Amino acid sequence: MPGRKIRVTSCSSLHIIGTSLSNPAAKSMKVSATTNTKRHHHHHHHSSKTNKTAAARAAAMVNHDTENLSPIFSSKSKSSDSTDNVGVGDSKISHEAIEQDVTNLTNLNNLPSTNAFEALQISSDRLRTIIAALHCNILIRKADLVRNLDYVANVLDAVHEDETRIKQQHIPVAPIRRRLMEEDDGALSEIEPDSVPNEVRDWLTMTFTRSMSTLKRRPSDKPKFKSVAQAIRAGIMVDRIVKKWTLRIKLKTINEWTFDVFSVNEFTNGQCLRYVGFELMQRYNLPNKLHISITTLQNFLEQMESGYSRYRNPYHNLVHAADVLQTTYQIIYNSGLMVENWLTDLELFAIFVAAIVHDFEHTGTSNNFHIQSRSDVALIYNDRAVLENHHVSAAFRLMRQDEYNILSEFTSDEYKNFRHLVIEMVLATDMSCHFAQLKTMRSLISMQENIEKAKALALILHCADISHPGKPWDIHHTWTQSLMEEFFKQGEKEKELGLPCSPLCDRDNTLVAESQIGFIQYIVEPSFIVVGDMLEKVLKSLVAADSELLSPSIPNRSMTSSPSPSAVSSTELNHQHDEQNGLERQLPSSMTTPIPRSTIVRRPWAEYLKLNRERWVQEAEEERRRKQLNVIEEEP
């Protein structure tokens, strides 16, 4: 669209022109003085009041300097047109105007067709309304967001198709030949575009001239972008905006038990571990607090993904690592211990790293397979916790290299404590230690003494490692299919090596439903009962300690957070750079009575374990029927 400009002022905030959806006729457009393109009729009556309102809304939307914005939003115009700044400096509009525009996003019935000229301006307005709402943390219904973005994408597709068609019709010719053609076609070039139908114009041009560009085009037929490249760039920009905000929305659910790691992995093109890991560490500002280089942390997470992808395992892969990391965090977060001053920054970092590395370079086979096949790793670790020892050892060997050394700024004591915690937690994921671990923890729960923190964290990680039966059915069933496929592949390897087939590894005879019923009933459910009881005991001990020490001058432990969550997540760093050090929740000075705190831990997994077990019982009945039918068919 020649000469079309969206005005952006040169001041520190981005001001959006024409964000109002409530008055579609009131839009602001500049037309270049170098062209003769006329404004459409509905652009003639544009009041200064509308300009002031739109600009003020934009000012309310953006409260940070453009230096802190994503590059997509931080471009500045060199124009100093005073009309662009009218009423901006003194205007402080509440969110009500933007909320009204967000409400209007639900109305798509009266929008022009995607190939209409007006669709471009409306698409721009709707995109900017969405951006304004996201900046102001105004909720947009998912359905409205998807429908509006789909409309904008269709408009861009229409523009691209139109521009491509036009380009294909304009075949470059030599300058001399072009001039001769213009002389020959002079008469037809004078035909006004509205004087004949489109079909007649095209027939006259094709039949009586040597060029398809002779006749004047109607304004609606003119290219809406200067080139195909601009249309493609616009599409890329919109795609980046959509991906950025979609990932931001997905990671906002990272505190929830039902977090869908598969969705995040698909959206990040198979890189969910680095995104989930970086998000959690930035959420609690750990790189800054522990003096960890961001580049080194990114290198470390990328190398973790590489190690998890080495054997292309169906189950023990980077998605499993991301899932265990998020679940470990969620169990602690859900219990309330994140705000109870129970963990230091170093301990929280150790938890995250232990979850990340707990299956690093997993071979897709069990410890028993390594022992029976006399593998190198079994010989190195003397048949004891073979894989678990390798996971943690390989991770620490990696961190000895400078580009992956996230521990380079640790003191000797910090390194020693960190290493002790990580080793303790990772080795506790050895399934052969399962029953001994539960027995020990039950004993500790029954005693008066406080539970050793390393043992508590080890049980949390172990439970997170086997947690998928406690998730929604779709997530649990997907994990089950992946795990069984990995078991079956091991069974095939065992047959090739002449080894006995391990339990659940025979593709032809394993009853999947029955195996999951037993897994839930005898392994997962008892483990989560114990971990829930353990968390409640830890909470009670913290509350009891506070009740003894609390005085009017000493704030309640529950009202201070250490480690404190950063005020921004990793996806918001460009917008809120100044809030890196987290926030402290402080007790009002006038409050002298402690607020009662619950010591009951919510157990969201309990209901899912029950529902999934019932579902597997139904599946088991189906398995038995199928097996009986197969026996009948095989009988002579």
mmCIF file of C-alpha atoms in Angstrom, residues 371 376-386 389:
data_model
loop_
_atom_site.group_PDB
_atom_site.id
_atom_site.type_symbol
_atom_site.label_atom_id
_atom_site.label_comp_id
_atom_site.label_asym_id
_atom_site.label_seq_id
_atom_site.Cartn_x
_atom_site.Cartn_y
_atom_site.Cartn_z
ATOM 1 C CA ILE A 371 24.675 -55.957 34.517
ATOM 2 C CA ASP A 376 31.406 -50.975 30.257
ATOM 3 C CA VAL A 377 29.311 -48.736 32.486
ATOM 4 C CA ALA A 378 28.380 -51.730 34.680
ATOM 5 C CA LEU A 379 32.065 -52.587 35.058
ATOM 6 C CA ILE A 380 32.938 -48.986 35.953
ATOM 7 C CA TYR A 381 30.340 -48.768 38.740
ATOM 8 C CA ASN A 382 30.572 -52.376 39.964
ATOM 9 C CA ASP A 383 26.932 -53.235 39.196
ATOM 10 C CA ARG A 384 25.627 -50.726 41.743
ATOM 11 C CA ALA A 385 23.219 -47.973 40.660
ATOM 12 C CA VAL A 386 24.927 -48.251 37.286
ATOM 13 C CA ASN A 389 26.085 -43.107 38.938
#
